Short mmCIF file of C-alpha atoms and ligand atoms in Angstrom, two decimals:
data_model
loop_
_atom_site.label_atom_id
_atom_site.label_comp_id
_atom_site.label_asym_id
_atom_site.label_seq_id
_atom_site.Cartn_x
_atom_site.Cartn_y
_atom_site.Cartn_z
CA MET A 1 0.00 0.00 0.00
CA LYS A 2 1.27 3.46 -0.90
CA ILE A 3 1.21 6.20 1.71
CA ILE A 4 1.75 9.92 1.33
CA ASP A 5 2.04 12.28 4.28
CA MET A 6 -0.01 15.28 3.17
CA HIS A 7 0.88 17.54 6.08
CA THR A 8 4.27 17.81 7.67
CA HIS A 9 7.13 20.20 8.44
CA CYS A 10 10.85 20.21 9.07
CA ASN A 11 13.66 22.52 10.04
CA CYS A 12 15.93 24.03 7.40
CA GLY A 13 18.60 25.85 9.41
CA PHE A 14 16.84 29.22 9.57
CA LYS A 15 16.28 31.39 12.62
CA ASN A 16 12.59 30.48 12.98
CA ASP A 17 13.21 26.72 13.00
CA CYS A 18 11.28 24.78 15.65
CA PRO A 19 13.52 23.86 18.60
CA GLU A 20 14.02 20.10 18.68
CA ASN A 21 14.99 17.92 21.58
CA GLU A 22 15.85 14.30 22.28
CA VAL A 23 12.23 13.16 22.34
CA HIS A 24 10.83 15.07 19.34
CA LYS A 25 13.11 15.52 16.34
CA ARG A 26 12.32 18.03 13.62
CA ASN A 27 15.15 17.59 11.13
CA PHE A 28 14.67 16.23 7.64
CA GLU A 29 17.12 13.30 7.89
CA PHE A 30 15.45 12.01 11.02
CA LEU A 31 11.98 12.34 9.52
CA MET A 32 13.12 10.39 6.46
CA LYS A 33 14.20 7.54 8.75
CA GLU A 34 10.71 7.63 10.18
CA TYR A 35 9.23 7.42 6.68
CA GLU A 36 11.43 4.46 5.85
CA SER A 37 10.50 2.49 8.92
CA SER A 38 6.79 3.23 8.47
CA GLY A 39 6.48 2.73 4.73
CA ILE A 40 5.66 6.35 3.86
CA SER A 41 6.82 7.25 0.36
CA ALA A 42 6.74 11.04 0.44
CA GLY A 43 5.61 14.07 2.39
CA VAL A 44 4.16 17.46 1.62
CA PHE A 45 6.22 19.91 3.63
CA SER A 46 6.31 23.50 4.68
CA TYR A 47 9.41 24.53 6.60
CA TYR A 48 8.86 25.53 10.22
CA SER A 49 10.69 28.77 9.46
CA ALA A 50 7.84 29.72 7.12
CA ILE A 51 5.08 29.23 9.68
CA LEU A 52 6.55 29.98 13.11
CA GLY A 53 7.45 33.55 12.24
CA THR A 54 6.75 36.06 9.52
CA ASP A 55 10.21 37.29 8.48
CA GLU A 56 11.49 34.18 6.72
CA VAL A 57 8.45 33.07 4.73
CA TYR A 58 9.65 34.07 1.26
CA GLU A 59 13.14 32.58 1.70
CA SER A 60 11.72 29.41 3.22
CA ASN A 61 9.33 28.93 0.29
CA GLU A 62 12.24 29.41 -2.13
CA LEU A 63 14.57 26.99 -0.36
CA LEU A 64 11.96 24.25 -0.02
CA PHE A 65 11.00 24.68 -3.67
CA LYS A 66 14.60 23.87 -4.61
CA GLN A 67 14.66 20.83 -2.34
CA ALA A 68 11.37 19.55 -3.77
CA GLN A 69 12.67 19.71 -7.32
CA THR A 70 15.52 17.32 -6.54
CA ASP A 71 14.04 14.91 -3.99
CA ASP A 72 11.27 12.44 -4.89
CA ARG A 73 10.18 12.28 -1.25
CA VAL A 74 9.49 16.00 -1.01
CA TYR A 75 6.38 17.91 -2.07
CA GLN A 76 5.50 21.41 -0.98
CA TRP A 77 2.86 23.69 0.50
CA LEU A 78 3.73 27.30 -0.30
CA VAL A 79 3.16 29.38 2.83
CA LEU A 80 1.14 32.56 2.48
CA ASP A 81 1.08 35.35 5.04
CA PRO A 82 -1.61 37.57 3.50
CA ARG A 83 0.00 40.75 4.86
CA GLN A 84 3.13 40.26 2.73
CA ASP A 85 2.54 41.41 -0.84
CA MET A 86 5.72 39.78 -2.15
CA LEU A 87 4.33 36.30 -1.45
CA PHE A 88 1.43 36.55 -3.90
CA PRO A 89 3.56 36.71 -7.08
CA GLN A 90 5.90 34.08 -5.64
CA ILE A 91 2.99 31.71 -5.21
CA GLU A 92 1.50 32.56 -8.58
CA GLU A 93 4.77 31.69 -10.24
CA LYS A 94 5.30 28.38 -8.45
CA ILE A 95 1.81 27.01 -7.92
CA LYS A 96 1.60 25.09 -11.19
CA ASN A 97 4.80 23.20 -10.47
CA LYS A 98 4.23 19.45 -10.13
CA LYS A 99 5.81 19.32 -6.67
CA VAL A 100 3.60 22.07 -5.29
CA MET A 101 0.27 21.00 -3.79
CA GLY A 102 -1.09 24.40 -2.89
CA ILE A 103 -1.03 27.12 -0.27
CA LYS A 104 -0.56 26.78 3.50
CA ILE A 105 -1.93 29.35 5.91
CA GLN A 106 -1.17 29.60 9.59
CA SER A 107 -3.16 32.48 11.06
CA LYS A 108 -2.68 31.49 14.69
CA SER A 109 1.10 31.16 14.79
CA GLN A 110 1.53 34.12 12.44
CA ASN A 111 -0.83 36.10 14.57
CA TYR A 112 -3.48 37.57 12.30
CA ASP A 113 -7.26 37.43 12.29
CA ILE A 114 -8.33 34.85 9.71
CA LEU A 115 -11.71 36.56 9.23
CA GLU A 116 -10.01 39.84 8.37
CA TYR A 117 -7.91 38.24 5.63
CA ALA A 118 -10.11 35.35 4.52
CA ASP A 119 -11.44 37.08 1.40
CA LYS A 120 -7.96 38.10 0.33
CA ILE A 121 -6.58 34.59 0.76
CA PHE A 122 -9.48 32.57 -0.56
CA SER A 123 -10.26 34.77 -3.57
CA PHE A 124 -6.59 34.40 -4.57
CA ALA A 125 -6.80 30.62 -4.18
CA ASN A 126 -10.07 30.62 -6.07
CA GLU A 127 -8.40 32.32 -9.04
CA LEU A 128 -5.55 29.83 -8.93
CA LYS A 129 -8.04 26.96 -8.50
CA CYS A 130 -5.80 25.45 -5.86
CA PHE A 131 -5.89 23.76 -2.48
CA VAL A 132 -5.42 25.70 0.75
CA LEU A 133 -4.21 23.83 3.83
CA MET A 134 -5.18 25.73 6.95
CA HIS A 135 -4.40 25.25 10.60
CA PRO A 136 -7.88 25.14 12.21
CA ASP A 137 -9.14 28.60 13.11
CA LYS A 138 -12.76 29.81 13.37
CA ILE A 139 -13.90 26.58 11.74
CA THR A 140 -17.61 27.33 11.68
CA SER A 141 -16.98 30.56 9.73
CA MET A 142 -14.99 28.79 7.03
CA LEU A 143 -18.06 27.21 5.44
CA SER A 144 -19.30 30.51 4.01
CA PHE A 145 -15.92 31.16 2.38
CA ALA A 146 -15.82 27.70 0.84
CA ASP A 147 -19.29 28.34 -0.58
CA LYS A 148 -18.27 31.78 -1.83
CA TYR A 149 -15.10 30.52 -3.56
CA PRO A 150 -16.04 27.19 -5.13
CA HIS A 151 -12.87 26.84 -7.23
CA MET A 152 -10.63 26.53 -4.22
CA ASN A 153 -10.43 23.44 -2.05
CA LEU A 154 -9.92 23.96 1.67
CA ILE A 155 -8.29 21.41 3.95
CA ILE A 156 -9.05 22.23 7.59
CA ALA A 157 -6.16 20.29 9.11
CA HIS A 158 -5.72 18.23 12.28
CA LEU A 159 -9.09 16.48 12.37
CA TYR A 160 -10.27 16.71 15.98
CA CYS A 161 -13.86 17.89 16.28
CA VAL A 162 -17.46 17.71 15.16
CA ASP A 163 -17.31 21.24 13.70
CA GLN A 164 -14.80 20.12 11.08
CA VAL A 165 -16.94 17.20 10.05
CA ASP A 166 -20.02 19.44 9.87
CA ALA A 167 -18.16 21.96 7.68
CA ILE A 168 -17.19 19.17 5.26
CA LYS A 169 -20.73 17.86 5.22
CA ASN A 170 -22.37 21.24 4.66
CA ALA A 171 -20.04 22.66 2.01
CA LYS A 172 -22.28 23.39 -0.96
CA TYR A 173 -19.62 22.50 -3.51
CA GLY A 174 -17.94 19.69 -1.59
CA ASN A 175 -14.73 21.69 -1.37
CA ILE A 176 -13.87 21.24 2.29
CA PHE A 177 -11.52 18.45 3.42
CA THR A 178 -9.50 17.53 6.49
CA ASP A 179 -6.35 15.61 7.39
CA THR A 180 -5.45 13.17 10.14
CA SER A 181 -2.18 14.86 11.08
CA GLY A 182 -1.39 15.88 14.63
CA MET A 183 -1.85 14.37 18.02
CA ASP A 184 -5.63 14.69 18.13
CA SER A 185 -6.07 11.64 15.93
CA ARG A 186 -5.47 9.79 19.21
CA LEU A 187 -9.13 10.49 20.04
CA ASN A 188 -10.69 7.07 19.94
CA ASN A 189 -13.61 7.71 17.60
CA VAL A 190 -12.53 10.76 15.62
CA ILE A 191 -11.52 9.00 12.40
CA GLU A 192 -14.44 6.60 12.54
CA TYR A 193 -16.95 9.40 13.17
CA ALA A 194 -15.65 11.47 10.25
CA VAL A 195 -15.64 8.53 7.82
CA GLU A 196 -19.14 7.58 8.83
CA ARG A 197 -20.50 11.12 8.44
CA VAL A 198 -18.71 12.44 5.35
CA GLY A 199 -16.92 9.47 3.79
CA SER A 200 -13.20 8.74 3.55
CA GLU A 201 -12.85 10.69 0.28
CA LYS A 202 -12.65 13.91 2.27
CA ILE A 203 -9.80 12.85 4.52
CA PHE A 204 -6.06 12.96 3.83
CA PHE A 205 -3.32 11.26 5.84
CA GLY A 206 -0.74 13.37 7.63
CA THR A 207 1.82 13.22 10.45
CA ASP A 208 2.70 16.83 11.30
CA THR A 209 6.06 15.28 12.42
CA TYR A 210 4.43 13.16 15.11
CA SER A 211 5.53 9.50 15.27
CA CYS A 212 4.83 7.95 11.88
CA GLY A 213 4.14 4.58 13.48
CA PHE A 214 1.49 6.16 15.68
CA GLN A 215 -0.10 8.06 12.79
CA ARG A 216 -0.08 5.12 10.40
CA GLY A 217 -1.32 2.73 13.08
CA ARG A 218 -4.23 5.01 13.91
CA ILE A 219 -5.55 4.59 10.37
CA GLU A 220 -4.53 0.97 9.97
CA TYR A 221 -6.39 -0.12 13.10
CA ALA A 222 -9.33 2.24 12.65
CA ARG A 223 -12.80 0.69 12.54
CA ILE A 224 -13.25 1.55 8.87
CA SER A 225 -13.07 -0.49 5.67
CA ASP A 226 -9.88 -1.32 3.77
CA LYS A 227 -11.12 0.88 0.93
CA ASP A 228 -11.46 3.79 3.37
CA LYS A 229 -7.90 3.22 4.59
CA GLU A 230 -6.58 3.23 1.03
CA ASN A 231 -8.43 6.45 0.31
CA ILE A 232 -6.95 8.17 3.34
CA PHE A 233 -3.40 6.89 2.86
CA TYR A 234 -3.03 7.54 -0.86
CA GLU A 235 -6.01 7.34 -3.21
CA ASN A 236 -7.49 10.74 -2.30
CA ALA A 237 -4.14 12.43 -2.83
CA LYS A 238 -3.72 10.66 -6.16
CA ARG A 239 -7.19 11.78 -7.24
CA HIS A 240 -6.46 15.46 -6.64
CA PHE A 241 -2.73 15.84 -7.28
CA GLU A 242 -0.15 14.74 -9.76
CA LEU A 243 1.99 12.35 -7.77
CA ASN A 244 5.10 10.48 -8.77
CA ILE A 245 5.59 7.99 -5.96
ZN1 ZN B 301 1.03 22.20 10.07
#
């Protein structure tokens, strides 16, 4: 079975890297060992330096773009801070590249009000007809933006609550998704509830750098069908993106 990690990060040597310690590693080489031991073929990254601050976003997008072009295991989310004008042309230029999956937004860690900038971000994504991966923020308000901008697809990451499932279910154009990345997939009925309510086609697999064995096992041992597991691990990604894994 093929598996792609649709949501992860790593350090790249910049100032805004995420501090790592002995019990949670954040460097690329270590994460690749994790992939190898857990049978994950590739990951869609954004560097921590692009999301944990605001002054290294452009450079981080550039550097990761270079890495993605030369490494089969690396795909990219281009990070957008909507207050930085220089990022819009950068994204426009790179978005059609085969290794780029879409735009990543991180309103909480970059400290802006998602509702203030939602139109700016989502109208841009709508024009580009691309995916936006968002860290959950004001989930119940996101439905109206998904309905307003039907050519964008919105992944509300880190599946953890009923609101996310409701947003997916109620999206008029079926353009809201989620991913299983993060520690909240430990909740003992969260995957099962989402699959039952909205179907596995709306759910992508992700690790967010948490233990790959834990993340993979959560899906593998979930009380869902084999077809649902295949959808989450790989088939959904293959349906929406051009993959070479
Ligand atoms: Zn993330």
